[in-house]
Every structure is written in structure tokens, then in C-alpha cells.
XYZ file of C-alpha atoms in Angstrom:
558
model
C -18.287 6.462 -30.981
C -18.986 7.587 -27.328
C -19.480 11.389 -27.517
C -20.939 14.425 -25.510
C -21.540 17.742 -27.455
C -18.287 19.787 -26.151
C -16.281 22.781 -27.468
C -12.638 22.053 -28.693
C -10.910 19.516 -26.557
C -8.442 20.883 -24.407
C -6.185 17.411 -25.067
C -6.626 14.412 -26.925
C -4.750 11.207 -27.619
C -4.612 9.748 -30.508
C -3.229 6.649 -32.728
C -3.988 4.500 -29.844
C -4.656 1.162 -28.438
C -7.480 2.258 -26.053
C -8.588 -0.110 -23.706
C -11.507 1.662 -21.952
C -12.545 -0.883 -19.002
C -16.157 0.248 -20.287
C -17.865 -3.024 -21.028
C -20.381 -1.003 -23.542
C -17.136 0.075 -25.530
C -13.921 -1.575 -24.334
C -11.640 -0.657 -27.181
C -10.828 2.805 -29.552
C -8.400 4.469 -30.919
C -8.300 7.972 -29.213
C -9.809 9.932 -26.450
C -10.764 13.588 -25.527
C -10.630 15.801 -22.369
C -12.304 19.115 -21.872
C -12.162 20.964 -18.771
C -10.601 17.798 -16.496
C -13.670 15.023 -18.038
C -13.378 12.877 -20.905
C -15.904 14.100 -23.404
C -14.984 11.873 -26.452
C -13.641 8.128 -27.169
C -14.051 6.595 -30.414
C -11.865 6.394 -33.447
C -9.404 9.461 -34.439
C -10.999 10.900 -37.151
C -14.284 11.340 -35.044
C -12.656 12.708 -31.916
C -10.150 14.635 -33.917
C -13.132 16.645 -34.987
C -13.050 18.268 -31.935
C -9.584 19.756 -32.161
C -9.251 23.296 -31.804
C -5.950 26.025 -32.133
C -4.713 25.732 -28.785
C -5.734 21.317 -28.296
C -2.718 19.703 -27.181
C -2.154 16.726 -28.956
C -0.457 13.690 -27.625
C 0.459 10.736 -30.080
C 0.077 7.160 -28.160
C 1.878 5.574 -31.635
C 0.371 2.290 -30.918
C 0.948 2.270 -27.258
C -1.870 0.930 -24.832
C -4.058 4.022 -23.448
C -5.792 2.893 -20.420
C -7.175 4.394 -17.068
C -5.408 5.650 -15.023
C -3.528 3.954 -12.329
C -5.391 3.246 -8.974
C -2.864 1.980 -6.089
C -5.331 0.858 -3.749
C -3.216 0.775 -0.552
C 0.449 2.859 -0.017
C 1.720 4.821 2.252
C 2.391 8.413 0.825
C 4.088 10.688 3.790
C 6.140 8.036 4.567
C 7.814 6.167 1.408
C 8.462 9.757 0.007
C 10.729 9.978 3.162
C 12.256 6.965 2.151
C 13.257 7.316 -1.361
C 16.478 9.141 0.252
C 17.016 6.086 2.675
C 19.710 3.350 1.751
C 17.832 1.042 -0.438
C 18.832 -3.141 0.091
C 16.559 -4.710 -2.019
C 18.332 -7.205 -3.851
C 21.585 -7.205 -1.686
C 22.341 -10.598 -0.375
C 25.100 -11.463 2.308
C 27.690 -9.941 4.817
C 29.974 -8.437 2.451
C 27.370 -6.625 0.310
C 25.592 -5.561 3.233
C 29.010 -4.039 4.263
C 29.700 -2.181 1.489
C 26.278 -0.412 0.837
C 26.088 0.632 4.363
C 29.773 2.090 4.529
C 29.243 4.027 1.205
C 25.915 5.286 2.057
C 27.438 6.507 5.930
C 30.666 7.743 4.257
C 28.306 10.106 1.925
C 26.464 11.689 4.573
C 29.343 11.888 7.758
C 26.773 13.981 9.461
C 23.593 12.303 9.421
C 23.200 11.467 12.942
C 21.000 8.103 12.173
C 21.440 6.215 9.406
C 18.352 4.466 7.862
C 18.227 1.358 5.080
C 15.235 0.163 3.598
C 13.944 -3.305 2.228
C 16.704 -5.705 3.921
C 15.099 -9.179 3.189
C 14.595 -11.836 6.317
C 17.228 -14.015 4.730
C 20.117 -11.239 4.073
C 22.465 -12.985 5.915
C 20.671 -16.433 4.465
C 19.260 -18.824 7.410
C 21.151 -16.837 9.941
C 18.897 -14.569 11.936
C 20.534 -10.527 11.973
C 21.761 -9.331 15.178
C 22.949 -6.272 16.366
C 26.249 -7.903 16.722
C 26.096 -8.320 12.375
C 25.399 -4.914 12.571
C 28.297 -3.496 14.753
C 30.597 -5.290 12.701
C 30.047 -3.007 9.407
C 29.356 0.336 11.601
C 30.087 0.536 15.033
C 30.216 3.783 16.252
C 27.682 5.615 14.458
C 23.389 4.362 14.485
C 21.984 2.628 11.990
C 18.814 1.161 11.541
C 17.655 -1.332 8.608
C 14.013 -2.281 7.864
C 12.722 -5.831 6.324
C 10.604 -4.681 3.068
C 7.129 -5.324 4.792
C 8.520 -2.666 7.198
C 6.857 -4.764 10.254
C 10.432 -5.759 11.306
C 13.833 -3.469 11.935
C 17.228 -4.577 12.676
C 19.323 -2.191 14.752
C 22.809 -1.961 15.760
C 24.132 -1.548 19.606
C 24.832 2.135 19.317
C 21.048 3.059 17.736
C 19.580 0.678 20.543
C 21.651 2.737 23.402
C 20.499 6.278 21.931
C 17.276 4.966 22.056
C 17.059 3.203 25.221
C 15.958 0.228 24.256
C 19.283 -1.768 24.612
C 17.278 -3.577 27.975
C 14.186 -4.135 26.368
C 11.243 -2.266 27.877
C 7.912 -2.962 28.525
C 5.117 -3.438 25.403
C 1.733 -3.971 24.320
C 0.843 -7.542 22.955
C 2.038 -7.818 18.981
C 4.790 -5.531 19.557
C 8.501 -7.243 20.500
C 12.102 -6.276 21.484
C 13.638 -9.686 20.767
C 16.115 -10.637 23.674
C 19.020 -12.239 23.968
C 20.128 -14.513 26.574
C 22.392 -12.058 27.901
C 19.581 -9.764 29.187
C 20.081 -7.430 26.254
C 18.350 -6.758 22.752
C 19.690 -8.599 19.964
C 18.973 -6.061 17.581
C 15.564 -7.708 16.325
C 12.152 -4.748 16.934
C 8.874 -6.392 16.447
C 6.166 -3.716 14.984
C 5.608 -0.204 16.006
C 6.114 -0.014 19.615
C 9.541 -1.543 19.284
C 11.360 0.395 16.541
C 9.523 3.817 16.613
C 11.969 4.877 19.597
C 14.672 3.857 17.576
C 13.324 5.363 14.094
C 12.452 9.052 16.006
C 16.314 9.447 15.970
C 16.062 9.673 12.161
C 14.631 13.214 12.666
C 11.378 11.768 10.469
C 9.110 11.024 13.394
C 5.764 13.220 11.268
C 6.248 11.021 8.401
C 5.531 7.906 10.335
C 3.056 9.575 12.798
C -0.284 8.733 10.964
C 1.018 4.663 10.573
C 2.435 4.876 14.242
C -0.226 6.619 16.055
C -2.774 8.013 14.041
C -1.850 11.413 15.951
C -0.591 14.961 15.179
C 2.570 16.557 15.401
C 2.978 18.941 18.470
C 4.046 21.045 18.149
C 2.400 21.903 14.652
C 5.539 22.537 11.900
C 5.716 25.844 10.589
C 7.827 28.191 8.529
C 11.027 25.852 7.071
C 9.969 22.691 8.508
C 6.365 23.022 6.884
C 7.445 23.628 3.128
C 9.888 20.551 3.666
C 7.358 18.214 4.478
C 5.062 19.442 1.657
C 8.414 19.042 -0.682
C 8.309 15.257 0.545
C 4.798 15.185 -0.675
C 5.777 16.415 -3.826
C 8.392 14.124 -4.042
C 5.837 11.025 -3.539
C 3.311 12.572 -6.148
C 5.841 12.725 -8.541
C 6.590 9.229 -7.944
C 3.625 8.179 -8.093
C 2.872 9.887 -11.288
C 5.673 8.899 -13.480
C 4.051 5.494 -12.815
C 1.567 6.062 -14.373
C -0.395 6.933 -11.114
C -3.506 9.239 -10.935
C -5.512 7.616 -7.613
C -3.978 6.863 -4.075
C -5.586 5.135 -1.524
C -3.025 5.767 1.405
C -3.372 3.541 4.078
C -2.013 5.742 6.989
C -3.095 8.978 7.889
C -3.936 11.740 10.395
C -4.986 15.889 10.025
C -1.786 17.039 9.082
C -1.542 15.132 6.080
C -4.441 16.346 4.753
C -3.504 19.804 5.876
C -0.327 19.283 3.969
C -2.385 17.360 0.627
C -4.443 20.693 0.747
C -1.450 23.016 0.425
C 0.049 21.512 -2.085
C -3.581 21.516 -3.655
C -3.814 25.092 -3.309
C -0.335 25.828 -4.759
C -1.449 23.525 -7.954
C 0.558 21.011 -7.398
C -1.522 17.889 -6.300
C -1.399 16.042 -9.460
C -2.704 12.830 -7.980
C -5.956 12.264 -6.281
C -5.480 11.543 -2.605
C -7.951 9.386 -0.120
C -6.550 10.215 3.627
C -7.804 8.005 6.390
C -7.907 8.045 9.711
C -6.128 5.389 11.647
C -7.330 3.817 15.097
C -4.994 2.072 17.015
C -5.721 -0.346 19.649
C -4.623 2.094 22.592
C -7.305 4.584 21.484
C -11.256 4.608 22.740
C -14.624 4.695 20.582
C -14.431 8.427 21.322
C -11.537 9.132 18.777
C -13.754 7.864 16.147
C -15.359 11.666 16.346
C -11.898 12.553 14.661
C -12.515 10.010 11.944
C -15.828 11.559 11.521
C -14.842 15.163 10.869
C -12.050 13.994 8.653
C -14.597 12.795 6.525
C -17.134 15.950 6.691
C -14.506 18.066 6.231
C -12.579 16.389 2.967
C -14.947 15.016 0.663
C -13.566 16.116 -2.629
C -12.609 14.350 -5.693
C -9.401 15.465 -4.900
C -8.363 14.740 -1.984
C -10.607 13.007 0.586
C -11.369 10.661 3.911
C -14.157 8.589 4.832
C -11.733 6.052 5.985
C -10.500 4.405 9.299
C -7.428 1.909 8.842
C -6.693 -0.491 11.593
C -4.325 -3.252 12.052
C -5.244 -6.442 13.070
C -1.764 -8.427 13.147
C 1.769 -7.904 11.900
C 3.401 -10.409 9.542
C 4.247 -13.845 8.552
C 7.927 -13.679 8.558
C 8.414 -12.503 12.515
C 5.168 -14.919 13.864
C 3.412 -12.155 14.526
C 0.445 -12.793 12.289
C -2.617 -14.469 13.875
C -3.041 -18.048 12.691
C -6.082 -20.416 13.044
C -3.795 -23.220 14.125
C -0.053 -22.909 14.706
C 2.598 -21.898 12.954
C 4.030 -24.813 11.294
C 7.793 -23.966 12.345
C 6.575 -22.974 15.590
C 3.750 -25.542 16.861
C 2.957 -23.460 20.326
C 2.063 -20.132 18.598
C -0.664 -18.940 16.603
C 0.706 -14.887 17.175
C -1.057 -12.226 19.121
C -3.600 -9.938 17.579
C -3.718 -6.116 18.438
C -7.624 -6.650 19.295
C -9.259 -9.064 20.544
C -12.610 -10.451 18.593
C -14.905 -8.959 20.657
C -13.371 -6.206 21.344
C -12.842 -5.996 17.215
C -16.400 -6.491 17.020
C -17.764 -3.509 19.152
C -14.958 -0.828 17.093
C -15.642 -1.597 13.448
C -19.761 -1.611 14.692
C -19.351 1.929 16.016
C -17.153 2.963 12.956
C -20.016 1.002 10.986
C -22.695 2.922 12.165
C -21.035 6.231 11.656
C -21.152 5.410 8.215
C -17.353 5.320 7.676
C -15.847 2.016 5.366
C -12.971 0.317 7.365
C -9.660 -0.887 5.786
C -8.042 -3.591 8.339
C -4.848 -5.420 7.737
C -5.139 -9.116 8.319
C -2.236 -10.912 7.225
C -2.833 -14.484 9.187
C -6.067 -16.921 8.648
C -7.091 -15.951 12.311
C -6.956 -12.608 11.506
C -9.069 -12.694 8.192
C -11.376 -14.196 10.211
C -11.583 -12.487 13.142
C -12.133 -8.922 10.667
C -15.078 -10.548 8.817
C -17.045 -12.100 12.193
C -16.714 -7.888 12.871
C -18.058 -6.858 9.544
C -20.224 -9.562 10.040
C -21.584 -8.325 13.516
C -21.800 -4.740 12.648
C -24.100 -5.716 9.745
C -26.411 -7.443 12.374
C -26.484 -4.221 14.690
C -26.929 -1.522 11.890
C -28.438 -3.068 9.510
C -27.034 -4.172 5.755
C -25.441 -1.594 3.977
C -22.859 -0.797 1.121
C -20.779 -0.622 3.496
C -17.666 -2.295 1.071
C -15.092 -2.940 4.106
C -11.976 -3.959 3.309
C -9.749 -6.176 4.247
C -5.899 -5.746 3.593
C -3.496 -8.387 1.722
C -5.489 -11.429 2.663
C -2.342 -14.031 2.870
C -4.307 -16.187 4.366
C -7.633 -17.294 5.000
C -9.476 -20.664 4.601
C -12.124 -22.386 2.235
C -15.220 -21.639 4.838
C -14.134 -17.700 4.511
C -13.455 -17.236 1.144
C -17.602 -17.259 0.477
C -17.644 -14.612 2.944
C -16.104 -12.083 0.764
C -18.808 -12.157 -1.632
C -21.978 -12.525 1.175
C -20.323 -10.161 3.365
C -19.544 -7.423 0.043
C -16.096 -7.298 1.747
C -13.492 -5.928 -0.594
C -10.278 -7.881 -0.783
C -7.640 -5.751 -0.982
C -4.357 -7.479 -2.501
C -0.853 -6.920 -3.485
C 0.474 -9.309 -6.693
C 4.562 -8.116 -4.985
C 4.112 -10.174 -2.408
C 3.488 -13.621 -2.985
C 6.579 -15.258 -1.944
C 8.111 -16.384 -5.570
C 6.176 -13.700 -7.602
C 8.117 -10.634 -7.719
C 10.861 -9.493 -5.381
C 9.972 -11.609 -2.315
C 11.878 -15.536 -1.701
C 10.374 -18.286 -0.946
C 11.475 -18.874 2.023
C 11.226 -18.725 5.279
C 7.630 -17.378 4.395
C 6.768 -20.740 2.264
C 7.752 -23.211 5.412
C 6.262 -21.083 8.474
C 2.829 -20.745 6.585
C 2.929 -24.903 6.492
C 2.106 -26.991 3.277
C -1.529 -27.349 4.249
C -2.268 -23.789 4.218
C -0.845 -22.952 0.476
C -3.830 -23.994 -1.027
C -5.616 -20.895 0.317
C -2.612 -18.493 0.807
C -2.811 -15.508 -1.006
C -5.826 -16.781 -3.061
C -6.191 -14.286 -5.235
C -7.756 -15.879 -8.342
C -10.115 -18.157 -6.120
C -11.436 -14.910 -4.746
C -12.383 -13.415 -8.310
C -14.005 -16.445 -9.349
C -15.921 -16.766 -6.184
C -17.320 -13.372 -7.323
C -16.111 -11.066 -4.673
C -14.324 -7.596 -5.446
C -10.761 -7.871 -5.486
C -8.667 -4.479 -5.691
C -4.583 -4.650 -6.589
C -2.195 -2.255 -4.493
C 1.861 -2.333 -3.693
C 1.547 -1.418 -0.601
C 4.644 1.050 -1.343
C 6.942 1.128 0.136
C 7.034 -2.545 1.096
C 7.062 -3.563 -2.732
C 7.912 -1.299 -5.539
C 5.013 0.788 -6.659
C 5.164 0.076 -10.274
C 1.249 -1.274 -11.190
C 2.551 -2.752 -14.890
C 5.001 -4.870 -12.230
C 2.650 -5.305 -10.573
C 0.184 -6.961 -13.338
C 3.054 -9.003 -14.539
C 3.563 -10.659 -11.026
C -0.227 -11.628 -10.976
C -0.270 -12.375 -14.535
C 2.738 -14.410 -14.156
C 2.649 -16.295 -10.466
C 3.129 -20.285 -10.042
C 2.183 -22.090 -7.683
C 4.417 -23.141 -5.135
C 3.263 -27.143 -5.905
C 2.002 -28.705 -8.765
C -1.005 -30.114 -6.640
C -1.662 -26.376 -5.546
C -4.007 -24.133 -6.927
C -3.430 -21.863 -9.812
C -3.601 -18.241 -8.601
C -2.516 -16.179 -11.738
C -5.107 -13.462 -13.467
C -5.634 -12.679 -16.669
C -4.440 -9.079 -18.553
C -8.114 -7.803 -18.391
C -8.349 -9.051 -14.489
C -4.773 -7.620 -13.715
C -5.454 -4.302 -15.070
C -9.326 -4.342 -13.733
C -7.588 -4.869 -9.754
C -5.657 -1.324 -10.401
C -8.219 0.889 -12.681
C -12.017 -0.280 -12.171
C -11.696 -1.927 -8.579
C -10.208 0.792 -7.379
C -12.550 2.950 -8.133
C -15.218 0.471 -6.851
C -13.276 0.454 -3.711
C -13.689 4.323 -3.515
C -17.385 4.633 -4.011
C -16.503 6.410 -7.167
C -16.738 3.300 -9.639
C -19.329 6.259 -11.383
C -16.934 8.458 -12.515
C -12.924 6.872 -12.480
C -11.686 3.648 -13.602
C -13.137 3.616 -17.008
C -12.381 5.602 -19.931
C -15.679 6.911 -20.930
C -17.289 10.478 -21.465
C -18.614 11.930 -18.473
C -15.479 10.369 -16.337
C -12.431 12.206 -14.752
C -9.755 12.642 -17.382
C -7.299 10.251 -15.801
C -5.458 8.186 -18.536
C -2.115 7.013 -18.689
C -0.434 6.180 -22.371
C 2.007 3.391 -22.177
C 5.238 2.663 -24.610
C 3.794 -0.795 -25.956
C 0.920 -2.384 -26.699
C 0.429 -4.251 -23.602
C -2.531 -6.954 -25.267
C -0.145 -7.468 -28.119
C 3.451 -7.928 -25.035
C 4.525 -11.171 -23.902
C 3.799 -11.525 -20.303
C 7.372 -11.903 -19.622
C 8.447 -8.545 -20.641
C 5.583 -6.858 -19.728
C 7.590 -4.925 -17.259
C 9.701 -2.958 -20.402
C 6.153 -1.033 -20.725
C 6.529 2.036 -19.426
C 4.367 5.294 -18.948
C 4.809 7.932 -21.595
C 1.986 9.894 -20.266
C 0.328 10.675 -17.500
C -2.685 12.352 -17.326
C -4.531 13.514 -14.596
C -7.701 15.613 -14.451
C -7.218 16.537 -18.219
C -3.121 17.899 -17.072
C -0.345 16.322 -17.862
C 1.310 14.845 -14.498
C 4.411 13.314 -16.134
C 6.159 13.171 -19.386
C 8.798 10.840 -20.278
């Protein structure tokens, strides 16, 4: 029995299957929270001893209790907005794509762009979207589709004319207005720079400021316009929290977000715990790293806090625009462009280094994983060893020579179970084929990581991949390899749910009081519908949150 001398219990859980994640005690059967901290886990009739008149009592019936949910890397603002947006995951071919996008424009005749989410690569199967698709289902009012990793948007003629980007114009390397031979844009936009113009139509331009510049709205929302945007980060919250949720690590960011975060904060309604970064793009200058810096001084709760600078280092597989070692193996004369170059890499993440800030850097390609660790590596040499636990985001690829470098380095791999082509949602193909059969052996290499003994966290990535974390265990639990020859990459239960509870919190510098179920920690639990130890792997997804609970308050309820 794990106990601190407390008054009655505010709320405790009992009748459960408690797996703590607390290596001194990993199992019990109920838990107690006084004033937002766990103060008791042990067996019921011990922590029952603490209930008082007014202790809410919550029954787990046999269900798995466990820490709450950490989601390591999402996007908050953003897929909020984009719970309203036509959802195509799972549609498959002309015809279907027809029908969702005429029912979707028919309900809302006076939306003047029209917006669909998760469209896979192969939609139309090995036949490459055009606007021309596009025009066929809807031509006189703009619409706008994005692939799920959201690197990649498919646009019809009248959206690319209201826009002005129907003749191309002129972009940074990484970013790409595919063109047809006809002079004009097929309907294909590369990354940021080539679909933003496009997506600012959609009237949802602040959502997607702090992934597509980093920068603030001007001029600042007020009034009407303000309590909207906070409603949208309700809306997230909620989402997150009837998921069992109680930690985000959101991956885009700026000042207003936080601004917003603290609002709802103020009004009692941030029922999640929120880590804001700041994100430098590759048009900015050392100088904007002061921003980074105050975002940090200035929210350093554990609540809602920053401490973080996000950058991006490449896009994705699927449109060649991740940076390769050696080329891509259905395009032998490209290896993709990154968004900085080494050196110039190397002299950002020392200064952000030396500020004391951690970095979080999305490297999709092996040239990319690469590139991020020779900076983590070179900013260690300048300012000297330190915990500094970068990160580096989704790790698709990387080679045999880097994997060690995780664990020397104390670089954080930051991973997403979804997206393995084959495990979840996401086909095989044409992701299997570009990467090229000698690369699978260290493509997405998530178990060869863990036993290599680095830090490996689990995240969505929402909304690229559904946010669901007991999905998201079941993918990892559950992946194949793509060859019998090939590596095994699947994770135990106890590794699976480690990547979203302790990890996380590891991840966060705050591995001392979240991720574990233990007195003394935040009261951040989720009960589940099953017992997930005693659940086939295979319908591990029918678990479902009961409970939420987040700082000792119920977030959700089913």
C-alpha cells in the first residue's frame, strides 16, 4: 500500500485493474485523489479508508485504470477546426469521392470554400488526382481536399483561380505547385507555401498560423471572433478528453494560442494539460528565437506551458519531398530538398541549444534523421552536454549507423504506431515501393530503437491519424512486417502503454510527477471498459474510456 497521510479523498476509484507504470508497485486495485494529487494506491479496503461524506466514488468494475493519456505530438488549434471539415478517410474511388463531396457542399450552399480531410494518395488508386478529377464532382464552387499527413492538398480549378495560384508562382525549396504541361497547376500543392493561399479562403487562416508561420494574427481577434476560437479549443479538449487524454504535446504553436489556452484556463475549462511551442521556420533569423524564449519564461505551469521550438526538416514520403540518404527508389535522381541546410541546421538548434530550450524537429527521410542528430550533435560540442532530451519527430527512416545515436546523443524518438504503412489506417502502397526494399529494414524502427535503449515516446500526430492512444497501442502491438526476412517492429502491452503515459512525461521533463500512478503525482487517470492485460490484441480497440480524470476532475464521462 502506497500512502501519504491525507484528509478524505476528494475521489477514488475502486474495484480496479490498476496498472500504475510505478516499477516499485505496478499493480492495485484502487486509487485516491485529494486536492488534484494522488495520495493513495493500494487495495480498496485500505484506500477506501479514506472516504469521506462528500468522496466521489467511481467504480472501474474490473476495467484497466491506468495513467493518463500523454499524446506526445498533435496539433490542437488546428484539428479542432477540422472535426467540422468533410472527413475521407476510408473512401476509395471516383464515385465515392463524388458523393461525399456533393452531400457535404449541398449541406452548407453557403460556405464559400469547401474543405475535406484525410483523402489517401491512392483515392483514385494508381492514378495521380488532378484538378480536372476535381472539377468533375464540383465545378463551380472551391474545394480543397488534404492527404491525411496534411503535407499534400488537392484543389480544384475554381479554388486555384480564387487563390491565384492557377499559374504556379514562385517558392522556397520543399514547397511545390505541381505543373502541368499546359503551363497550369494540376491541382497537386506541395507543403505550406503551396496550399496556405488556397486554405486562407476557408476563413481558418489563425488555426493554421502557428504550423504555417509560427506568427500572430493581425489584427488580434476580439469580441465574437475571440470566444469562437476559444470554442474550437474547447472543442479539441473535449476530444481529446473523451480519449482518455489528460497531456498534449502540440506540435505547432505561436502567442495567441497560449493566450487563448489561458482563457479557457481562467474560465475553468482547460481540462487537459497543454505544452505550446514555438515554431521557427526556415524564413525566420536567430533573432526570433527571443520569442521562443519569453514563451517559455512566461508559461511554465503544469498547466499549460512552452519551453519548446518545433521545426521542420522535410515534408513526406508519399510526394518525394522527404530527404533521403540515397534516392528514392521510384525516382533514382532525387533524394528531396530539405527546408535547412546542415550547416545552416547546425548553427539554429546550437543557438536554441544554448538558450536552454529542447527542440522537436520533424525528420521523416534517412537524410533528414541524420542531418537533425549531426545538429544535436554539434550543439552538444559548443555548449557543452546537457539534458537537453531533443526530439526528433516520426523517425520513418533512418539507418543502422544512427540508430546508436539515439541513445549516445539522449535524443528522444518521437513516434506514431498510425502510420506505418499496413498498421492502422495507412496502405501499403505507394509508401512501401518509393521507400525501396533495402531501406525497410530500418523504416519506422520502432522496436529496434527500444531495445537499443533510447527513449521512445508514442503520439498520433492528430489530425493526420486518429487520436485514439488504445488504437494506437493496438497498431504497435499488432504491426507485421512488410517481409518475412524484415525485422519485427511490434511492442509489447507494457511498452505500448509506457510510449503514451511514462515517456511522455519523460519527454516533458516532468517524468517526476505524471505518467505513473503513484502518491505525490498529478491525479491524471483514465478508467477503461475492459481489462486491457486480460483483451486479445485484436480487439483491443473495443476498450474504451469510461473515465477521465484530470487533476483530480472528471474531464469526461461516458
Amino acid at each position: 500500500m502506497s500512502v501519504q497521510p491525507v484528509r478524505n479523498a476528494d475521489l477514488i476509484v475502486i474495484n480496479g485493474r490498476v496498472l500504475t507504470m510505478d516499477s516499485t508497485r505496478p499493480t492495485a486495485e484502487a486509487v485516491a485523489v485529494v486536492d488534484g494529487l494522488i495520495a493513495a494506491v493500494g487495495d480498496n479496503a485500505t484506500v477506501e479508508a479514506l472516504r469521506g461524506p462528500d468522496t466521489k466514488i467511481i467504480d472501474a468494475r474490473g476495467g484497466s485504470v491506468v495513467p493518463g493519456f500523454i499524446e506526445a505530438h498533435m496539433h490542437l488549434f488546428s484539428g479542432a477546426a477540422e472535426l467540422a471539415h468533410l472527413q475521407l478517410a476510408g473512401v476509395s474511388g471516383l464515385d465515392a469521392l463524388r458523393e461525399a463531396v456533393l452531400a457535404y457542399a449541398a449541406a452548407r450552399p453557403n460556405q464559400r470554400m469547401l474543405v475535406g480531410q484525410g483523402a489517401d494518395y491512392t483515392i483514385l488508386g494508381s492514378e495521380r488526382v488532378t484538378r480536372h478529377h476535381l472539377d468533375a464532382i464540383l465545378p463551380d464552387r472551391a474545394f480543397i481536399m488534404a492527404a491525411p499527413d496534411h503535407h499534400t492538398y488537392w484543389a480544384n480549378t475554381k479554388a486555384l483561380e480564387m487563390a491565384d495560384v492557377l499559374h504556379g508562382r514562385e517558392l522556397t525549396p520543399g514547397n511545390e505547385i505541381v505543373m502541368g504541361d499546359d503551363g497550369l497547376a494540376e491541382g497537386e500543392l506541395r507543403e505550406n507555401e503551396a496550399f496556405n493561399p488556397v486554405l486562407k479562403l476557408a476563413g481558418e487562416e489563425r488555426v493554421r498560423l502557428g504550423l504555417s508561420t509560427g506568427g500572430e494574427p493581425d489584427p488580434v481577434p476580439e469580441g465574437d471572433e475571440r470566444a469562437g476560437d476559444r470554442a474550437i479549443m474547447r472543442r479539441g479538449l473535449d476530444w481529446c478528453a473523451r480519449h482518455g487524454i489528460t497531456s498534449i504535446q502540440n506540435m505547432d504553436g505561436n502567442f495567441y494560442q497560449l493566450e487563448l489556452l489561458s482563457e479557457v484556463q481562467a474560465e475553468g475549462d482547460l481540462i487537459c494539460r497543454v505544452q505550446i511551442p514555438f515554431h521557427y521556420k526556415n524564413f525566420m533569423t536567430p533573432d526570433a528565437l527571443d520569442k521562443a524564449s519569453v514563451m517559455a519564461e512566461r508559461y511554465d505551469g503544469d498547466w499549460l506551458s512552452s519551453g519548446l521550438v518545433k521545426m521542420f526538416y522535410d515534408g513526406v514520403l508519399d510526394s518525394w519531398t522527404a530527404v533521403m540518404i540515397e534516392p528514392y527508389a521510384d525516382r533514382p535522381d532525387w533524394v528531396g530538398e530539405p527546408l535547412f541546410s546542415p550547416e545552416e541546421f547546425k548553427r539554429i538548434a546550437t543557438e536554441i541549444d544554448r538558450r536552454g530550450l529542447q527542440i522537436a524537429v520533424h525528420s521523416i527521410g534517412d537524410g533528414a534523421t541524420r542531418a537533425v542528430l549531426d545538429g544535436y550533435e554539434a550543439a552538444a560540442k559548443v555548449n557543452g552536454k546537457r539534458d537537453s532530451r531533443h526530439r526528433v519527430e516520426h523517425v520513418e527512416l533512418t539507418t543502422a549507423s544512427d540508430i546508436q545515436r539515439f541513445v549516445d546523443l539522449g535524443v528522444i524518438a518521437s513516434m506514431q504506431p498510425p502510420h506505418p504503412p499496413g498498421a492502422m489506417s495507412f496502405p501499403l502502397e505507394p509508401t512501401v515501393s518509393r521507400i525501396g526494399r533495402q531501406r525497410w529494414p530500418y523504416a519506422y524502427p520502432t522496436r529496434t530503437l527500444i531495445e537499443a535503449g533510447a527513449h521512445v515516446v508514442f503520439a498520433s500526430d492528430w489530425p493526420v491519424a486518429p487520436i485514439d492512444p488504445i488504437e494506437g497501442m493496438q497498431a504497435a502491438m499488432l504491426r507485421k512486417p512488410w517481409a518475412e526476412d524484415m525485422p519485427d517492429q511490434s511492442v509489447s502491452l507494457h511498452q505500448a502503454l509506457a510510449g503514451y503515459t511514462v515517456e511522455g512525461a519523460y519527454a516533458e521533463f516532468k517524468e517526476d510527477r505524471k505518467g505513473q500512478l503513484k502518491p505525490g503525482y498529478f491525479g491524471d487517470l483514465v478508467v477503461l471498459s475492459a481489462d486491457i492485460e486480460a483483451t486479445d490484441p485484436a480487439v483491443l480497440h473495443q476498450v474504451r474510456p469510461v473515465t477521465t480524470i484530470c487533476g483530480g476532475r472528471v474531464s469526461y464521462q461516458a
